[in-house]
Structure formats: structure tokens, C-alpha cells
Short mmCIF file of C-alpha atoms in Angstrom, two decimals:
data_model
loop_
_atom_site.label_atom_id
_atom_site.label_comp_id
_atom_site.label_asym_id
_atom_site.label_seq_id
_atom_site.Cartn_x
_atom_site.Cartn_y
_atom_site.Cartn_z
CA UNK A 1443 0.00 0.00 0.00
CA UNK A 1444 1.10 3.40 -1.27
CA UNK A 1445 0.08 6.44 0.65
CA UNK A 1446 -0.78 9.67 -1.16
CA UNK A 1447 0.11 11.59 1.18
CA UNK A 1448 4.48 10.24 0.53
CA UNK A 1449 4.84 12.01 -2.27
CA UNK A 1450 4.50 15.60 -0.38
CA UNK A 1451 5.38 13.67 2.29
CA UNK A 1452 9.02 13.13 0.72
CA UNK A 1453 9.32 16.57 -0.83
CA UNK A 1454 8.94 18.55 2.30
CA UNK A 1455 12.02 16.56 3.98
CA UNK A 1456 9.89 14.71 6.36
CA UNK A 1457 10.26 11.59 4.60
CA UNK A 1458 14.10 10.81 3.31
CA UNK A 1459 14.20 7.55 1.22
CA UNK A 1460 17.42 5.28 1.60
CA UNK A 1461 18.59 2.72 0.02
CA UNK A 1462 18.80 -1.27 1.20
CA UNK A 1463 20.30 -1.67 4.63
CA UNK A 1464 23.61 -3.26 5.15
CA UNK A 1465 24.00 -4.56 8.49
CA UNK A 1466 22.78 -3.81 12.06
CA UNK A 1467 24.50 -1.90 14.80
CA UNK A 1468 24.08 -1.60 18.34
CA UNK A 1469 21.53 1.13 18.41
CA UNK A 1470 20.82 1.83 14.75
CA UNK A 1471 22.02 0.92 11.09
CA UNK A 1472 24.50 1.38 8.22
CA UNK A 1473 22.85 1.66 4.73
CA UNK A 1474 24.83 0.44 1.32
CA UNK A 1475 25.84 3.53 0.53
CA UNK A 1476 27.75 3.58 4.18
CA UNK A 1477 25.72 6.53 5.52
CA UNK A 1478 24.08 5.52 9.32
CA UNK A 1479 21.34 6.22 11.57
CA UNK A 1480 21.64 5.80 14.92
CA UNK A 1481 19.54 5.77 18.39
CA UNK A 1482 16.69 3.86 15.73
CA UNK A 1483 13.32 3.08 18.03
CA UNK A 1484 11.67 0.70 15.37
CA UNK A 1485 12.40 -1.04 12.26
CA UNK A 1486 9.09 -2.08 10.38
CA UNK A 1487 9.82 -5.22 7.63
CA UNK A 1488 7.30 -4.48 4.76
CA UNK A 1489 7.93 -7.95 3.81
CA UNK A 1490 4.00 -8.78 2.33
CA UNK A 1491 2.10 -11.56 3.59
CA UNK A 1492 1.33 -14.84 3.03
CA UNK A 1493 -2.17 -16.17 2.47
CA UNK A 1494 -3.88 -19.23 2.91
CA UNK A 1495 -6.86 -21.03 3.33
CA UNK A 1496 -6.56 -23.73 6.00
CA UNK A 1497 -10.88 -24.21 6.72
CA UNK A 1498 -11.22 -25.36 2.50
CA UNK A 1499 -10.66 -28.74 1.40
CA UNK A 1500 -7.54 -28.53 -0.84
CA UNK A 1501 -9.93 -30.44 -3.38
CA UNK A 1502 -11.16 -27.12 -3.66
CA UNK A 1503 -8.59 -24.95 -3.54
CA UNK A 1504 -5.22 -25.10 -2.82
CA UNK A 1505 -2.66 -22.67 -2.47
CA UNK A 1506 1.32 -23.26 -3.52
CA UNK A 1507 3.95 -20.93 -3.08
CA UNK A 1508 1.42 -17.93 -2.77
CA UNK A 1509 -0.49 -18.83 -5.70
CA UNK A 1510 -3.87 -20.14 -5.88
CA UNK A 1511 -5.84 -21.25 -9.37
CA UNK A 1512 -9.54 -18.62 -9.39
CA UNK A 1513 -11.43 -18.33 -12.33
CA UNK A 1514 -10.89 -14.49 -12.69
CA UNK A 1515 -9.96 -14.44 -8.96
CA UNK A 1516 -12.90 -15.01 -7.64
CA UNK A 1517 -14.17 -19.02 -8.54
CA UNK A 1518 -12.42 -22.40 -7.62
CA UNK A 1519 -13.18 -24.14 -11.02
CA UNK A 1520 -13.35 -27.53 -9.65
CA UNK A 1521 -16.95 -26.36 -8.13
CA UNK A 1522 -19.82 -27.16 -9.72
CA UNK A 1523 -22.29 -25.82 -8.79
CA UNK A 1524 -20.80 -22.81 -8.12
CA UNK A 1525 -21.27 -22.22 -4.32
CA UNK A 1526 -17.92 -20.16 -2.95
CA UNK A 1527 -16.28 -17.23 -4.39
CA UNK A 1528 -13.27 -15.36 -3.02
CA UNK A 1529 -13.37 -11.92 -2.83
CA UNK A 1530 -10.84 -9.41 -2.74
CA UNK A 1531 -8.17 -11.68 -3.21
CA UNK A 1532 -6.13 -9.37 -5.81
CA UNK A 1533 -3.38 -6.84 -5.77
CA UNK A 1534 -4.42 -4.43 -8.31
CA UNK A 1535 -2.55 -1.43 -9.78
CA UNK A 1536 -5.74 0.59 -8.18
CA UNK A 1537 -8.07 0.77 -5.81
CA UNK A 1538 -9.19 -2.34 -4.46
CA UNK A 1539 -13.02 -1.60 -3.00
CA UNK A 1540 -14.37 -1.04 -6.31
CA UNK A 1541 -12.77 -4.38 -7.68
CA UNK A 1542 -14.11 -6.44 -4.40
CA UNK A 1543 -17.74 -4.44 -4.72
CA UNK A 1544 -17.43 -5.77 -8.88
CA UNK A 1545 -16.51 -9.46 -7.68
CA UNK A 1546 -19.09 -9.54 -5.25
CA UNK A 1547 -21.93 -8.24 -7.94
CA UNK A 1548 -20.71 -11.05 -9.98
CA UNK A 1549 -20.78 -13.76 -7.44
CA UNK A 1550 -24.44 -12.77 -6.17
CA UNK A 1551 -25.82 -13.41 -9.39
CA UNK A 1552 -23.91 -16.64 -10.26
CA UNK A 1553 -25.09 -17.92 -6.50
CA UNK A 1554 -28.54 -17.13 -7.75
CA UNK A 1555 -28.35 -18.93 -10.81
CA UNK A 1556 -29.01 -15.68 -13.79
CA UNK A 1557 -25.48 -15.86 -14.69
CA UNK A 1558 -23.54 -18.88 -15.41
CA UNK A 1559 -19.95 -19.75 -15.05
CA UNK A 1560 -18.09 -21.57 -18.21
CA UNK A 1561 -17.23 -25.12 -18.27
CA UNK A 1562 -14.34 -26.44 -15.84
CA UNK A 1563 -12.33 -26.75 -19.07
CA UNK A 1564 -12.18 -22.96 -20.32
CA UNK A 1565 -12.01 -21.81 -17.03
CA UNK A 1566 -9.35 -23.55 -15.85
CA UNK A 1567 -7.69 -22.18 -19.71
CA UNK A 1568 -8.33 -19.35 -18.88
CA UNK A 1569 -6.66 -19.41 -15.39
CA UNK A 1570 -3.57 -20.92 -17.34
CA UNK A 1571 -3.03 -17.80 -19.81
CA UNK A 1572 -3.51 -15.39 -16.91
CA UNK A 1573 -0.60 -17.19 -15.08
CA UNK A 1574 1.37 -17.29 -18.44
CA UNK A 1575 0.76 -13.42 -19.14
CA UNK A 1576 1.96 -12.42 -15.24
CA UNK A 1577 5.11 -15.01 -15.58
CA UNK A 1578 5.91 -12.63 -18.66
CA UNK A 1579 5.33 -9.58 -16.97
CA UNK A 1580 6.89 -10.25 -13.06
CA UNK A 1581 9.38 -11.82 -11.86
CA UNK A 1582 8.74 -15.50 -10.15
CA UNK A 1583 8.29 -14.44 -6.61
CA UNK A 1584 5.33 -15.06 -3.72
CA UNK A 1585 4.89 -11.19 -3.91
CA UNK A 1586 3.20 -11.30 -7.86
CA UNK A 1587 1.10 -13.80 -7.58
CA UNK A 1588 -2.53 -11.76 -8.07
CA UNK A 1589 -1.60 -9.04 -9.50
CA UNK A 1590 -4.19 -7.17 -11.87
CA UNK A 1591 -4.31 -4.03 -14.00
CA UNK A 1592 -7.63 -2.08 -12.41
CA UNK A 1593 -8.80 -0.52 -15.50
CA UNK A 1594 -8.91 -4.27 -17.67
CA UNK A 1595 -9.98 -6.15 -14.77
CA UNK A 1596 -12.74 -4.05 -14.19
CA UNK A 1597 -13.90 -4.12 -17.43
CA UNK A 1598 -13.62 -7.91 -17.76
CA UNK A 1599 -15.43 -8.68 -14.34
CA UNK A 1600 -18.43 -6.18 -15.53
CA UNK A 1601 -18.47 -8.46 -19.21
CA UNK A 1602 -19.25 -11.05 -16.59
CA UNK A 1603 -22.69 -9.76 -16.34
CA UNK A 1604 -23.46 -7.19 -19.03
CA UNK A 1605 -22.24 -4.00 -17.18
CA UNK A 1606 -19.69 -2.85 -19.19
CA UNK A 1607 -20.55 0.51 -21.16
CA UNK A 1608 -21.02 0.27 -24.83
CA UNK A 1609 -19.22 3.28 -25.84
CA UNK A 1610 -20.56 2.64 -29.37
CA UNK A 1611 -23.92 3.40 -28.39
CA UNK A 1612 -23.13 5.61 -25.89
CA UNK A 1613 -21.48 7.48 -27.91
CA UNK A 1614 -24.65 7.93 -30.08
CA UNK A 1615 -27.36 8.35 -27.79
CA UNK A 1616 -25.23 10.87 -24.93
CA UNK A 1617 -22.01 11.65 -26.80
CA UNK A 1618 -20.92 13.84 -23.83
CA UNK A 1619 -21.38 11.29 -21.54
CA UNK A 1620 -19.57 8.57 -23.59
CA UNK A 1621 -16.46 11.33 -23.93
CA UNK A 1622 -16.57 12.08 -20.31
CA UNK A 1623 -16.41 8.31 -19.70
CA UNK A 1624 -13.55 7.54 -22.22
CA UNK A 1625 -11.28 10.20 -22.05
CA UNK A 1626 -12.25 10.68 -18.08
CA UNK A 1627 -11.22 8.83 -15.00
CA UNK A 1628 -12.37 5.23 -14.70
CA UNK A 1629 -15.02 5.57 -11.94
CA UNK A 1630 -16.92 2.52 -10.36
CA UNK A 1631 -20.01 5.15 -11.28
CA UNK A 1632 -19.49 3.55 -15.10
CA UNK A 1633 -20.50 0.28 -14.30
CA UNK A 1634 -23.93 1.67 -13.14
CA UNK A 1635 -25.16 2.89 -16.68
CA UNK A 1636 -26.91 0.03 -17.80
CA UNK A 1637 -27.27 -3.46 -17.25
CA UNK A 1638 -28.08 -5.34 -13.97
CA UNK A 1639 -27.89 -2.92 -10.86
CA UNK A 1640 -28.37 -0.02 -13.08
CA UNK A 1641 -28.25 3.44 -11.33
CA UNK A 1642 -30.50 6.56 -11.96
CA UNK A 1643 -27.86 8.96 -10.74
CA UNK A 1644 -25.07 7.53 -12.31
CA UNK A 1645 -24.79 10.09 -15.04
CA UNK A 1646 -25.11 13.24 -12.57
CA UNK A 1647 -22.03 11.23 -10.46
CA UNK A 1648 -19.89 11.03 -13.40
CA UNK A 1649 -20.65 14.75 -14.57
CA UNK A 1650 -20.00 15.93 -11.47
CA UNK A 1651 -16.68 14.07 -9.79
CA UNK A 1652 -14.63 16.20 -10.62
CA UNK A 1653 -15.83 18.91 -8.78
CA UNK A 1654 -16.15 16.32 -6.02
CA UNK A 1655 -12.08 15.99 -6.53
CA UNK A 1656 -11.10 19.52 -7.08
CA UNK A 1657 -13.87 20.83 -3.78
CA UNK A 1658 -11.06 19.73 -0.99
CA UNK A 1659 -8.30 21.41 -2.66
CA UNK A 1660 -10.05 25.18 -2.75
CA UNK A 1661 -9.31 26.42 0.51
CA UNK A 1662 -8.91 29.78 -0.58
CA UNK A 1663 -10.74 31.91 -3.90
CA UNK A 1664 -8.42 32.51 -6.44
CA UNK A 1665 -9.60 34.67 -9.45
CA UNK A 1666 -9.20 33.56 -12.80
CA UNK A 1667 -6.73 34.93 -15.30
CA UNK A 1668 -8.85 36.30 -18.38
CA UNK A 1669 -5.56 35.95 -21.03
CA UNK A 1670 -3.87 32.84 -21.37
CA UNK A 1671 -4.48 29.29 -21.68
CA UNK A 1672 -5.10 27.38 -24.63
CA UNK A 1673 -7.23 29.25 -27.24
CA UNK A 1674 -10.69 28.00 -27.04
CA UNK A 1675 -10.61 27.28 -30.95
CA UNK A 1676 -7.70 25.08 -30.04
CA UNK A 1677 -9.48 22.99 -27.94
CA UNK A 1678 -12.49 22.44 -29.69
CA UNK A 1679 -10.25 21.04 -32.52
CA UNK A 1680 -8.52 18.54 -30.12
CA UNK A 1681 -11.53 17.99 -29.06
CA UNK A 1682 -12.66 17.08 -33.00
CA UNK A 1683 -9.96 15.11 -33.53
CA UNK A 1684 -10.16 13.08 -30.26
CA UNK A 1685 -13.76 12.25 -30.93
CA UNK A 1686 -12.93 11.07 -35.23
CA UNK A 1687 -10.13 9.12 -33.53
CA UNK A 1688 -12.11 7.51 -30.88
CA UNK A 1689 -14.99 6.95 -34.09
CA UNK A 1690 -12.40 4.91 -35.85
CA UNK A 1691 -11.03 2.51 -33.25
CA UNK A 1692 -14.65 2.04 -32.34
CA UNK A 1693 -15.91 1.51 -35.95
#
């Protein structure tokens, strides 16, 4: 876990990063590049975790060296019917509430039978590419074992049960909203447009977050410069072009 508060924290001086420590003194430690600390109260390991299910048959699951085989994360394939689902067992490049809130839509509606899982054979395929595709991209270690990229995994789980947005016909019916949801941040809001769970005041949300992000950060009125900027002609053409470019990888 990352903190977004260590980036000021680091320029302000209040947080000095070092590099690996070398050995262990009396009262402190010496660093590889030979610089010390001394009189040192606590040294935290940020070594991970290990995790493990030890109350599941290992006919079910099983974990090995940190790894354990989930359809998408979330299924054991060897289940049938479908009756557990693990949630929130992922380390995702992103925030992880939105992913487990996505899993857990997904699993309510296989438990109740209006979505169905694949057969045992292309899930446990499809369990083998996404172990292939991480060898590629980490290195073989107990720390990437469930990694996932937030944006694609999203969008995968909410293909799971028809909650992905169709930009294509978003795009037609409220091009501003399809632009704002494109080219804007990837909010769990999104997944609310249509489909199963649908929201009425998912469209307001998305318009709107912004302000919601900017509102803590205006502690004081500042007055607007009136010269400046990008031309406003300027931006509607980027704004052209974005939109014919966005046409054409759709279409």
C-alpha cells in the first residue's frame, strides 16, 4: 500500500528515502551507501504476507507458493455448482473496493443462478493464460502472484454480467457522456449505466466528480486569469480530432 500523502510527504524533507540496509548496529544501522542512523526506536519489515486457506478442502482450492488457481480471482473451477467465491483476493494497480464491490456483484448473481460460469475446461484455460501473461510480466516471486491491472480487470469482471458501457452506443445516444467516460477517470459510477444494478444517478455522479475531486483542494478563492491558456478554438479542434479518432477505433 502506497500512501498519497508520501509524495509531499518526501518533498517537504519529512520523509528521506534510503537505500537497502547493510547490516545492524548496536543502536541503529549502516545503509549500502555507508551513511548511518543511529539511536533507531523501530524497524518495520514491509515484507507482504502470506495467504492461505486452511478451513477449504484442498480439493477445492489449494494454495502453492502464494499462488492459488480462481477463475478471474474469484471461482475455484473444480466447483460445480458454483457455491464459494473469493473476494478481494487481488493486488491491483488501483483501488481495491471497487474491484471487491465488482466481484461480489458477480458472485451474487452466479449464486442465484441468472449468470452462469463456463465449463471447468475454459475456465481452468483461462486461469492458465492469466498465469502465463503475469510469468511474462513479473518476476517469479510469492509477492506477484494476483496481481491485476484495475482498468482491464474491471472491465472484464463487468463483461461477466453485461455491465460494461457500450461506448458505441453511448457514444450515439449521450455523446458527452460517452467522452466524459472515455477520455475521463475510470469511476466505479461507469459500471452503473446500464445493465443489472443499473443506477439513476449515475450520469449526474460522473458529470459531477470532478468537482467532487477539485472541492477539498479550494481552501482559498483565487480569481481567474482572463488571457492565457489554450485558445478556445484550439481545444475544440482537439476535441474534433479526439472524438474522429475515438470513431475509428470504435468503428
Amino acid at each position: 500500500m502506497v500512501n498519497d500523502d508520501m509524495p509531499n510527504r518526501i518533498i517537504t524533507g519529512a520523509l528521506i528515502i534510503k537505500p537497502n540496509i547493510k547490516r545492524f548496529t548496536k543502536t541503529g544501522v549502516v545503509f549500502d551507501d555507508d551513511t548511518s542512523e543511529e539511536d533507531i526506536d523501530v524497524v518495520v519489515f514491509a515484507t507482504g504476507y502470506r495467504f492461505d486457506f486452511p478451513f477449504i478442502d484442498e480439493s477445492v482450492m489449494k494454495v502453492e507458493n502464494n499462488q492459488v488457481s480462481l477463475y478471474m480471482n474469484v471461482f475455484p473451477p473444480s466447483l460445480d455448482p458454483p457455491t464459494l467465491s473469493i473476494i478481494g483476493l487481488v493486488q491491483p494497480l488501483g483501488a481495491i473496493m471497487p474491484i471487491s464491490e465488482m466481484q461480489s456483484r458477480w458472485a451474487t448473481r452466479v449464486f442465484k443462478g441468472v449468470e452462469k460460469l463456463p465449463s471447468q475446461g475454459v475456465m481452468l484455460s483461462n486461469i492458465r493464460m492469466k498465469q502465463m501473461i503475469m510469468s511474462y510480466r513479473y518476476y517469479k516471486s510469492p509477492r506477484h502472484t494476483i496481481q491485476v491491472d484495475y482498468v482491464p480487470y474491471m472491465d472484464e469482471l463487468a463483461q461477466q454480467f453485461g455491465v460494461r458501457p457500450n461506448f458505441k452506443s453511448l457514444l450515439l445516444s449521450d455523446p458527452a457522456l460517452a467522452v466524459r467516460c472515455y477520455f475521463g477517470p475510470c469511476t466505479p459510477y461507469q459500471y452503473r449505466l446500464m445493465g443489472p444494478g443499473a443506477w439513476k444517478g449515475a450520469k449526474e455522479a460522473i458529470a459531477t466528480q470532478w468537482d467532487r475531486i477539485e472541492h477539498p483542494t479550494k481552501t482559498r478563492a483565487v480569481s481567474r486569469a482572463k488571457s492565457g491558456g489554450i485558445p478556445r478554438f484550439l481545444k475544440l479542434l482537439i476535441l474534433f480530432i479526439l472524438i474522429v479518432a475515438v470513431l475509428i477505433k470504435l468503428f
